Short mmCIF file of N, CA and C in Angstrom, two decimals:
data_model
loop_
_atom_site.label_atom_id
_atom_site.label_comp_id
_atom_site.label_asym_id
_atom_site.label_seq_id
_atom_site.Cartn_x
_atom_site.Cartn_y
_atom_site.Cartn_z
N MET H 1 13.20 -3.96 -11.87
CA MET H 1 12.47 -3.39 -11.23
C MET H 1 11.65 -3.84 -10.27
N GLY H 2 11.24 -3.16 -9.48
CA GLY H 2 10.52 -3.57 -8.14
C GLY H 2 9.11 -3.08 -8.05
N SER H 3 8.20 -3.82 -7.20
CA SER H 3 7.07 -3.69 -7.32
C SER H 3 6.18 -3.62 -5.79
N SER H 4 5.49 -3.26 -5.56
CA SER H 4 4.61 -3.56 -4.19
C SER H 4 3.12 -3.90 -4.77
N ALA H 5 2.58 -4.59 -3.57
CA ALA H 5 1.14 -5.00 -3.44
C ALA H 5 0.25 -4.31 -2.59
N GLY H 6 -0.39 -3.44 -3.05
CA GLY H 6 -1.48 -3.12 -1.99
C GLY H 6 -2.89 -3.72 -1.85
N LEU H 7 -3.10 -3.89 -0.28
CA LEU H 7 -3.84 -4.96 -0.10
C LEU H 7 -5.30 -4.35 0.88
N PRO H 8 -6.27 -3.90 0.05
CA PRO H 8 -7.42 -3.62 0.81
C PRO H 8 -8.34 -4.73 1.13
N VAL H 9 -8.44 -4.58 2.82
CA VAL H 9 -8.63 -5.82 3.28
C VAL H 9 -9.73 -5.47 4.32
N LEU H 10 -10.27 -6.11 5.40
CA LEU H 10 -10.74 -5.72 6.42
C LEU H 10 -12.46 -5.79 5.99
N GLY H 11 -13.44 -6.04 7.33
CA GLY H 11 -15.13 -5.92 6.89
C GLY H 11 -15.06 -4.68 5.90
N GLU H 12 -14.58 -3.69 6.70
CA GLU H 12 -14.63 -2.37 5.88
C GLU H 12 -13.49 -1.89 5.18
N TRP H 13 -13.22 -1.66 3.91
CA TRP H 13 -12.38 -1.39 3.26
C TRP H 13 -11.15 -0.81 3.97
N GLY H 14 -9.99 -1.47 3.59
CA GLY H 14 -8.53 -0.81 4.51
C GLY H 14 -7.47 -1.28 3.75
N THR H 15 -6.16 -1.49 4.55
CA THR H 15 -5.08 -1.99 3.87
C THR H 15 -4.17 -2.70 4.75
N SER H 16 -3.58 -3.68 4.49
CA SER H 16 -2.58 -4.35 5.64
C SER H 16 -1.31 -3.90 5.25
N LEU H 17 -0.61 -3.76 6.13
CA LEU H 17 1.13 -3.71 5.61
C LEU H 17 2.18 -4.38 6.85
N PRO H 18 2.83 -4.98 6.02
CA PRO H 18 3.85 -5.82 6.82
C PRO H 18 4.96 -4.72 7.33
N VAL H 19 5.39 -5.17 8.88
CA VAL H 19 6.72 -4.53 9.37
C VAL H 19 8.15 -5.29 9.49
N HIS H 20 8.65 -4.86 7.98
CA HIS H 20 10.09 -5.09 7.88
C HIS H 20 11.04 -5.22 9.20
N PRO H 21 11.70 -6.17 9.39
CA PRO H 21 12.72 -6.30 10.50
C PRO H 21 13.94 -5.07 10.11
N GLN H 22 14.36 -4.62 11.17
CA GLN H 22 15.49 -3.79 11.24
C GLN H 22 16.74 -4.45 10.10
N VAL H 23 17.14 -5.64 10.52
CA VAL H 23 18.15 -5.97 9.85
C VAL H 23 18.00 -6.10 8.24
N GLN H 24 17.00 -5.89 7.80
CA GLN H 24 16.88 -6.25 6.50
C GLN H 24 17.10 -4.64 5.94
N HIS H 25 16.97 -3.88 6.71
CA HIS H 25 17.26 -2.43 6.22
C HIS H 25 18.19 -1.52 6.68
N ALA H 26 18.72 -0.42 6.31
CA ALA H 26 20.17 0.09 7.19
C ALA H 26 19.10 1.25 7.61
N GLN H 27 17.98 1.75 8.06
CA GLN H 27 17.38 2.41 8.69
C GLN H 27 16.42 1.56 9.68
N ARG H 28 15.52 2.01 10.62
CA ARG H 28 14.91 1.45 11.29
C ARG H 28 13.47 0.74 11.04
N GLN H 29 13.03 0.04 11.55
CA GLN H 29 11.88 -0.82 11.14
C GLN H 29 11.15 0.01 9.98
N THR H 30 10.55 -0.62 8.61
CA THR H 30 9.77 -0.07 7.75
C THR H 30 8.67 -0.63 7.74
N GLN H 31 7.41 0.04 7.33
CA GLN H 31 6.30 -0.52 7.54
C GLN H 31 5.86 -0.16 5.71
N SER H 32 5.95 -1.08 4.90
CA SER H 32 5.66 -1.22 3.41
C SER H 32 4.93 -2.19 3.00
N PHE H 33 4.18 -2.19 1.73
CA PHE H 33 3.58 -3.12 1.22
C PHE H 33 4.47 -4.49 0.77
N ALA H 34 4.06 -5.34 0.73
CA ALA H 34 4.51 -6.67 0.32
C ALA H 34 5.31 -6.16 -1.29
N GLY H 35 6.42 -6.32 -1.31
CA GLY H 35 6.83 -6.47 -2.85
C GLY H 35 8.26 -6.87 -2.56
N GLY H 36 8.87 -6.49 -3.84
CA GLY H 36 10.35 -6.64 -3.95
C GLY H 36 10.89 -7.02 -5.65
N LYS H 37 11.82 -7.10 -5.85
CA LYS H 37 12.68 -7.31 -7.19
C LYS H 37 11.83 -8.35 -8.12
N CYS H 38 11.84 -8.01 -9.30
CA CYS H 38 11.37 -8.87 -10.31
C CYS H 38 12.36 -10.00 -10.41
N ASP H 39 11.76 -11.21 -10.26
CA ASP H 39 12.41 -12.47 -10.72
C ASP H 39 12.52 -12.35 -12.12
N PRO H 40 13.52 -13.56 -12.49
CA PRO H 40 13.31 -14.01 -14.28
C PRO H 40 11.99 -14.62 -14.07
N SER H 41 11.36 -15.19 -13.55
CA SER H 41 10.14 -16.19 -13.72
C SER H 41 8.73 -15.39 -13.65
N ASP H 42 8.86 -13.85 -13.28
CA ASP H 42 7.85 -12.80 -13.53
C ASP H 42 7.64 -12.52 -14.86
N GLN H 43 6.58 -12.36 -15.20
CA GLN H 43 6.36 -12.02 -16.84
C GLN H 43 5.96 -10.56 -16.69
N ASN H 44 5.48 -9.84 -15.32
CA ASN H 44 5.34 -8.58 -15.26
C ASN H 44 5.19 -7.97 -13.67
N VAL H 45 4.99 -6.82 -13.42
CA VAL H 45 4.83 -6.13 -12.16
C VAL H 45 3.89 -6.94 -11.29
N ILE H 46 2.97 -7.31 -12.25
CA ILE H 46 1.73 -7.85 -11.17
C ILE H 46 2.32 -9.40 -11.18
N ASP H 47 3.17 -9.91 -11.62
CA ASP H 47 3.49 -11.24 -11.31
C ASP H 47 4.18 -11.37 -10.03
N THR H 48 5.09 -10.45 -9.92
CA THR H 48 6.05 -9.91 -9.12
C THR H 48 5.25 -9.64 -7.75
N ALA H 49 4.20 -8.62 -7.77
CA ALA H 49 3.62 -8.42 -6.55
C ALA H 49 2.77 -9.53 -5.66
N LEU H 50 2.32 -10.25 -6.63
CA LEU H 50 1.46 -11.47 -6.28
C LEU H 50 2.30 -12.50 -5.77
N ARG H 51 3.72 -12.92 -6.40
CA ARG H 51 4.45 -13.53 -5.71
C ARG H 51 4.93 -12.95 -4.75
N GLU H 52 5.37 -11.90 -4.19
CA GLU H 52 6.00 -11.20 -3.06
C GLU H 52 5.12 -11.28 -2.09
N ALA H 53 3.50 -11.10 -2.27
CA ALA H 53 2.41 -11.17 -1.24
C ALA H 53 2.36 -12.59 -0.95
N ARG H 54 2.89 -13.77 -1.69
CA ARG H 54 2.61 -15.09 -1.33
C ARG H 54 4.19 -15.30 -0.53
N GLU H 55 5.27 -15.04 -0.77
CA GLU H 55 6.37 -14.99 0.00
C GLU H 55 6.61 -14.58 1.33
N GLU H 56 5.78 -13.25 1.18
CA GLU H 56 6.22 -12.25 2.54
C GLU H 56 5.10 -12.74 3.28
N LEU H 57 3.94 -12.50 3.21
CA LEU H 57 2.40 -12.75 3.82
C LEU H 57 2.06 -13.88 3.85
N GLY H 58 2.13 -14.61 3.07
CA GLY H 58 1.96 -16.21 2.95
C GLY H 58 0.54 -15.98 2.40
N VAL H 59 -0.17 -15.29 1.72
CA VAL H 59 -1.25 -15.23 0.93
C VAL H 59 -1.19 -15.00 -0.26
N THR H 60 -2.31 -16.12 -0.91
CA THR H 60 -2.38 -16.04 -2.36
C THR H 60 -3.53 -15.23 -3.12
N VAL H 61 -3.10 -14.45 -3.77
CA VAL H 61 -3.88 -13.45 -4.63
C VAL H 61 -4.16 -13.74 -5.79
N ALA H 62 -5.42 -14.06 -6.02
CA ALA H 62 -5.61 -14.21 -7.51
C ALA H 62 -5.68 -13.10 -8.56
N PRO H 63 -5.08 -13.56 -9.71
CA PRO H 63 -4.72 -12.41 -10.76
C PRO H 63 -6.04 -11.66 -10.65
N GLY H 64 -7.18 -12.17 -10.76
CA GLY H 64 -8.46 -11.69 -11.19
C GLY H 64 -8.85 -10.41 -10.00
N SER H 65 -8.14 -10.59 -8.96
CA SER H 65 -8.33 -9.64 -7.88
C SER H 65 -7.48 -8.31 -7.87
N VAL H 66 -6.49 -8.13 -8.85
CA VAL H 66 -5.96 -6.86 -9.11
C VAL H 66 -6.49 -5.86 -9.62
N TRP H 67 -6.49 -4.96 -9.11
CA TRP H 67 -7.68 -3.54 -9.72
C TRP H 67 -6.62 -2.77 -10.59
N GLY H 68 -5.25 -2.93 -10.48
CA GLY H 68 -4.33 -2.36 -11.51
C GLY H 68 -3.09 -1.69 -10.79
N VAL H 69 -2.17 -0.70 -11.46
CA VAL H 69 -0.94 -0.72 -11.05
C VAL H 69 -0.81 0.78 -11.23
N LEU H 70 -0.56 1.18 -10.05
CA LEU H 70 -0.26 2.73 -9.63
C LEU H 70 1.03 3.44 -10.88
N LYS H 71 1.06 4.51 -10.95
CA LYS H 71 2.16 5.04 -11.67
C LYS H 71 3.79 4.67 -11.00
N PRO H 72 4.49 4.21 -11.68
CA PRO H 72 5.79 3.95 -10.99
C PRO H 72 6.27 5.19 -10.56
N ARG H 73 7.36 4.94 -9.27
CA ARG H 73 8.18 5.94 -9.10
C ARG H 73 9.28 5.41 -8.89
N LYS H 74 10.31 6.11 -8.67
CA LYS H 74 11.85 5.89 -8.10
C LYS H 74 11.86 6.05 -6.68
N ASP H 75 12.94 5.06 -5.91
CA ASP H 75 12.78 5.00 -4.72
C ASP H 75 14.11 5.88 -4.74
N MET H 76 14.96 6.14 -3.34
CA MET H 76 15.99 7.01 -2.84
C MET H 76 17.11 6.30 -3.87
N SER H 77 17.15 5.26 -3.76
CA SER H 77 18.27 4.21 -4.82
C SER H 77 18.22 4.28 -6.06
N GLY H 78 17.08 4.68 -6.65
CA GLY H 78 16.91 4.82 -8.01
C GLY H 78 16.24 3.55 -8.59
N MET H 79 15.44 2.62 -7.67
CA MET H 79 14.83 1.65 -8.10
C MET H 79 13.73 2.06 -8.39
N ILE H 80 12.91 1.38 -9.52
CA ILE H 80 11.39 1.81 -10.04
C ILE H 80 10.63 1.11 -9.29
N ILE H 81 9.85 1.76 -8.46
CA ILE H 81 8.71 0.76 -7.75
C ILE H 81 7.16 0.93 -8.16
N ALA H 82 6.87 -0.21 -8.43
CA ALA H 82 5.36 -0.04 -9.43
C ALA H 82 4.32 -0.67 -8.49
N PRO H 83 3.45 0.00 -7.72
CA PRO H 83 2.57 -0.34 -6.82
C PRO H 83 1.43 -1.03 -7.52
N VAL H 84 1.10 -2.14 -7.08
CA VAL H 84 -0.03 -2.93 -7.66
C VAL H 84 -1.22 -3.33 -6.41
N ILE H 85 -2.20 -2.58 -7.02
CA ILE H 85 -3.43 -2.73 -6.01
C ILE H 85 -4.44 -3.91 -6.55
N ALA H 86 -4.74 -4.56 -5.06
CA ALA H 86 -5.60 -5.73 -5.27
C ALA H 86 -6.51 -5.75 -4.12
N ASN H 87 -7.33 -6.48 -4.85
CA ASN H 87 -8.74 -6.59 -3.37
C ASN H 87 -8.68 -8.18 -2.91
N LEU H 88 -8.44 -7.91 -1.67
CA LEU H 88 -8.57 -9.38 -1.09
C LEU H 88 -9.80 -9.55 -0.24
N GLY H 89 -10.55 -8.71 -0.26
CA GLY H 89 -11.82 -8.91 0.38
C GLY H 89 -11.66 -8.88 2.19
N PRO H 90 -12.67 -9.36 2.98
CA PRO H 90 -12.78 -9.08 4.23
C PRO H 90 -11.21 -9.87 5.03
N LEU H 91 -10.96 -9.00 5.89
CA LEU H 91 -9.93 -9.71 6.91
C LEU H 91 -10.06 -10.92 7.26
N GLU H 92 -11.26 -11.16 7.58
CA GLU H 92 -11.95 -12.63 8.42
C GLU H 92 -11.64 -13.88 7.26
N ALA H 93 -11.57 -13.48 6.12
CA ALA H 93 -11.68 -14.50 5.35
C ALA H 93 -9.94 -15.15 4.81
N LEU H 94 -8.85 -13.90 5.44
CA LEU H 94 -7.79 -14.32 4.95
C LEU H 94 -7.02 -15.06 6.24
N SER H 95 -6.18 -15.93 5.77
CA SER H 95 -5.22 -16.29 6.75
C SER H 95 -3.44 -15.87 6.53
N PHE H 96 -2.98 -14.71 7.28
CA PHE H 96 -1.62 -14.44 6.79
C PHE H 96 -0.90 -15.49 7.59
N CYS H 97 0.51 -15.67 7.06
CA CYS H 97 1.31 -16.71 7.30
C CYS H 97 2.53 -15.92 7.00
N PRO H 98 2.85 -14.75 7.60
CA PRO H 98 4.09 -14.05 7.56
C PRO H 98 5.44 -14.95 7.65
N ASN H 99 6.45 -14.17 6.50
CA ASN H 99 7.69 -15.16 6.20
C ASN H 99 8.70 -14.53 7.58
N PRO H 100 8.99 -15.03 8.82
CA PRO H 100 9.45 -14.11 9.51
C PRO H 100 11.00 -13.61 9.23
N ALA H 101 11.54 -14.27 8.26
CA ALA H 101 12.77 -13.53 7.92
C ALA H 101 12.49 -12.36 7.15
N GLU H 102 11.42 -11.75 6.68
CA GLU H 102 11.18 -10.95 6.02
C GLU H 102 9.87 -9.79 6.76
N VAL H 103 9.07 -10.64 7.54
CA VAL H 103 8.31 -9.58 8.19
C VAL H 103 8.08 -10.04 9.46
N GLU H 104 7.98 -9.11 10.31
CA GLU H 104 8.04 -8.97 11.85
C GLU H 104 6.72 -8.72 12.28
N GLU H 105 5.73 -8.24 11.67
CA GLU H 105 4.55 -8.32 12.20
C GLU H 105 3.67 -7.63 10.93
N ILE H 106 2.35 -7.79 11.05
CA ILE H 106 1.46 -7.49 10.25
C ILE H 106 0.43 -6.43 10.69
N PHE H 107 -0.04 -5.11 10.27
CA PHE H 107 -1.03 -4.45 10.64
C PHE H 107 -1.85 -3.82 9.71
N THR H 108 -3.05 -3.67 10.17
CA THR H 108 -4.22 -3.11 8.96
C THR H 108 -4.69 -1.73 9.64
N ILE H 109 -5.11 -1.18 8.72
CA ILE H 109 -5.61 0.03 8.79
C ILE H 109 -7.05 0.24 8.00
N SER H 110 -7.88 0.89 8.70
CA SER H 110 -9.45 0.56 7.86
C SER H 110 -9.41 2.16 6.99
N LEU H 111 -10.15 2.27 6.23
CA LEU H 111 -10.34 2.92 5.05
C LEU H 111 -10.76 4.67 5.79
N SER H 112 -11.71 4.23 7.01
CA SER H 112 -12.17 5.47 7.72
C SER H 112 -11.15 6.21 8.30
N HIS H 113 -10.21 5.07 9.03
CA HIS H 113 -9.02 5.78 9.67
C HIS H 113 -8.13 6.17 9.09
N LEU H 114 -7.60 5.77 7.59
CA LEU H 114 -6.85 6.81 6.62
C LEU H 114 -7.81 7.80 6.18
N CYS H 115 -8.60 7.99 6.05
CA CYS H 115 -9.52 9.30 5.79
C CYS H 115 -9.65 10.32 6.64
N CYS H 116 -9.44 9.88 8.18
CA CYS H 116 -9.45 11.01 9.00
C CYS H 116 -8.57 12.20 9.28
N PRO H 117 -8.96 13.11 9.07
CA PRO H 117 -7.61 14.08 9.19
C PRO H 117 -6.96 13.80 10.53
N GLU H 118 -7.25 13.58 11.21
CA GLU H 118 -6.51 13.60 12.60
C GLU H 118 -5.23 12.65 12.34
N ASN H 119 -5.59 11.53 11.53
CA ASN H 119 -4.44 10.29 11.36
C ASN H 119 -3.65 10.36 10.24
N ARG H 120 -3.93 11.76 9.62
CA ARG H 120 -2.97 12.05 8.40
C ARG H 120 -2.21 13.43 8.57
N SER H 121 -0.92 13.54 8.13
CA SER H 121 -0.19 14.64 8.14
C SER H 121 0.75 14.57 6.89
N TYR H 122 1.50 15.59 6.92
CA TYR H 122 2.56 15.99 5.75
C TYR H 122 4.04 16.23 6.33
N THR H 123 4.75 15.70 5.92
CA THR H 123 6.42 16.13 6.18
C THR H 123 7.03 16.97 5.21
N ASN H 124 7.29 18.20 5.35
CA ASN H 124 7.98 19.19 4.67
C ASN H 124 9.59 18.75 4.67
N PHE H 125 10.12 18.67 3.40
CA PHE H 125 11.66 18.26 3.34
C PHE H 125 12.26 19.59 2.46
N ARG H 126 13.84 19.82 3.39
CA ARG H 126 14.65 20.84 2.71
C ARG H 126 15.21 20.12 1.57
N THR H 127 15.66 21.06 0.72
CA THR H 127 17.08 20.51 -0.28
C THR H 127 17.92 21.72 -0.01
N GLY H 128 19.00 21.56 0.83
CA GLY H 128 19.92 22.49 0.94
C GLY H 128 19.21 23.68 1.90
N ASP H 129 19.03 25.03 1.65
CA ASP H 129 18.50 25.83 2.36
C ASP H 129 17.01 26.37 2.17
N ARG H 130 16.63 25.38 0.99
CA ARG H 130 15.28 25.71 0.38
C ARG H 130 14.01 24.51 0.35
N TYR H 131 13.05 24.70 0.34
CA TYR H 131 11.84 23.49 0.40
C TYR H 131 12.22 22.91 -0.59
N GLY H 132 12.08 21.76 -0.36
CA GLY H 132 12.28 20.41 -1.49
C GLY H 132 10.92 19.85 -1.92
N TYR H 133 10.43 19.09 -0.94
CA TYR H 133 8.96 18.56 -1.16
C TYR H 133 8.62 18.15 -0.07
N THR H 134 6.94 17.58 -0.32
CA THR H 134 6.10 17.50 0.79
C THR H 134 5.41 16.05 0.85
N LEU H 135 5.86 15.20 1.76
CA LEU H 135 5.33 13.81 1.54
C LEU H 135 4.12 13.51 2.68
N PRO H 136 3.17 12.77 2.30
CA PRO H 136 2.04 12.73 3.05
C PRO H 136 2.76 11.38 4.30
N VAL H 137 2.20 11.25 5.35
CA VAL H 137 2.32 10.50 6.59
C VAL H 137 1.12 10.01 7.34
N PHE H 138 0.70 8.76 7.24
CA PHE H 138 -0.31 8.25 8.18
C PHE H 138 -0.07 7.49 9.33
N ARG H 139 -0.92 7.77 10.20
CA ARG H 139 -0.46 7.62 11.72
C ARG H 139 -1.83 6.53 12.03
N ASN H 140 -0.89 5.33 12.54
CA ASN H 140 -2.05 4.36 13.18
C ASN H 140 -1.30 3.63 14.51
N GLY H 141 -1.61 4.26 15.75
CA GLY H 141 -1.11 3.98 16.95
C GLY H 141 0.52 3.88 17.06
N LYS H 142 1.42 3.19 17.27
CA LYS H 142 2.91 2.97 17.15
C LYS H 142 3.31 3.10 15.64
N HIS H 143 2.45 2.86 14.70
CA HIS H 143 3.03 2.55 13.32
C HIS H 143 2.75 3.79 12.59
N ARG H 144 3.95 4.39 11.84
CA ARG H 144 3.73 5.21 10.97
C ARG H 144 3.94 4.83 9.46
N VAL H 145 3.10 5.20 8.61
CA VAL H 145 3.51 4.88 7.32
C VAL H 145 3.73 6.12 6.33
N TRP H 146 5.05 5.91 6.09
CA TRP H 146 5.89 7.23 5.52
C TRP H 146 6.30 6.91 3.87
N GLY H 147 6.89 7.77 3.39
CA GLY H 147 7.97 7.46 2.16
C GLY H 147 7.10 7.10 1.06
N LEU H 148 7.75 6.14 0.22
CA LEU H 148 6.98 5.68 -1.11
C LEU H 148 5.60 4.70 -0.63
N THR H 149 5.62 4.46 0.64
CA THR H 149 4.59 3.44 0.88
C THR H 149 3.34 4.77 1.04
N ALA H 150 3.50 5.82 1.96
CA ALA H 150 2.43 6.51 1.91
C ALA H 150 2.32 7.52 0.61
N ILE H 151 3.10 7.35 -0.13
CA ILE H 151 2.79 8.02 -1.18
C ILE H 151 1.77 7.27 -2.22
N ALA H 152 2.08 6.04 -2.53
CA ALA H 152 1.06 4.79 -2.92
C ALA H 152 -0.25 4.68 -2.38
N LEU H 153 -0.17 5.19 -0.90
CA LEU H 153 -1.54 5.06 -0.50
C LEU H 153 -2.42 5.79 -0.50
N ASP H 154 -1.80 6.81 -0.60
CA ASP H 154 -2.26 8.61 -0.87
C ASP H 154 -3.13 8.64 -2.37
N HIS H 155 -2.39 7.96 -3.09
CA HIS H 155 -2.59 7.87 -4.20
C HIS H 155 -3.62 7.06 -4.72
N THR H 156 -3.99 5.94 -3.82
CA THR H 156 -4.83 5.00 -3.95
C THR H 156 -5.88 5.35 -3.33
N LEU H 157 -5.99 6.24 -2.08
CA LEU H 157 -7.10 6.82 -1.67
C LEU H 157 -7.76 7.79 -2.52
N LYS H 158 -6.57 8.60 -3.09
CA LYS H 158 -7.57 9.50 -4.10
C LYS H 158 -8.06 8.90 -5.37
N LEU H 159 -7.89 7.95 -5.54
CA LEU H 159 -8.49 7.29 -6.80
C LEU H 159 -9.93 6.59 -6.44
N ILE H 160 -10.14 5.93 -5.10
CA ILE H 160 -11.33 5.16 -4.49
C ILE H 160 -12.06 6.28 -3.64
N VAL H 161 -11.48 7.39 -2.84
CA VAL H 161 -12.17 8.10 -2.37
C VAL H 161 -11.48 9.29 -2.37
N ASN H 162 -12.59 10.47 -1.99
CA ASN H 162 -11.56 12.00 -1.74
C ASN H 162 -11.77 12.07 -0.52
N PRO H 163 -10.40 11.69 -0.07
CA PRO H 163 -9.99 12.13 1.71
C PRO H 163 -10.01 13.39 2.30
#
C-alpha cells in the first residue's frame, strides 16, 4: 500500500508539494505529496508518510503533528494511496533538504490561493464516447496540481474550510 503526506505549512495555512523529476515517472514532471510504498519497517500508513517526508523532503514530522488519514484511493496502476495529513507549522520554522534523486523542487500554495475560484478548475474525462468523471485542478504559477494529489487536496480543503 502506498501513502502520501499532506503538509499544511506557511505563516498562513497552506501546503507544500515536491516536484518529482521526469526520470522517475513515465509522464512529465509530477507534483505530489511526499509518499511511497510501505516498507517492512513501517507499522502503518502514518509511519510510511512520515518516513517518506523525511526521505524526500528532509523534514522530520512528529507523530503528534498528524491530523489523520483521508479515505484511501486507488491510482491508475491499482496501488492504494492513503493520504496522511499533518500540521508542520509555519514555513519559516522548517528547513527543507530535498533528496535530489526524488525531488526537483518544492513549492508552496497558501490556503487563500487554493480557495480562490480563479485558481481552481475541473477537468472532465471521457470514457469512450461518454462522460467518464471530473477531477479538480489547482493552478499555482507554472505548476498545476492534478490527479490524486488534487483529489486529496480538494478533500482536505472540504474538511478544514468550505472553498
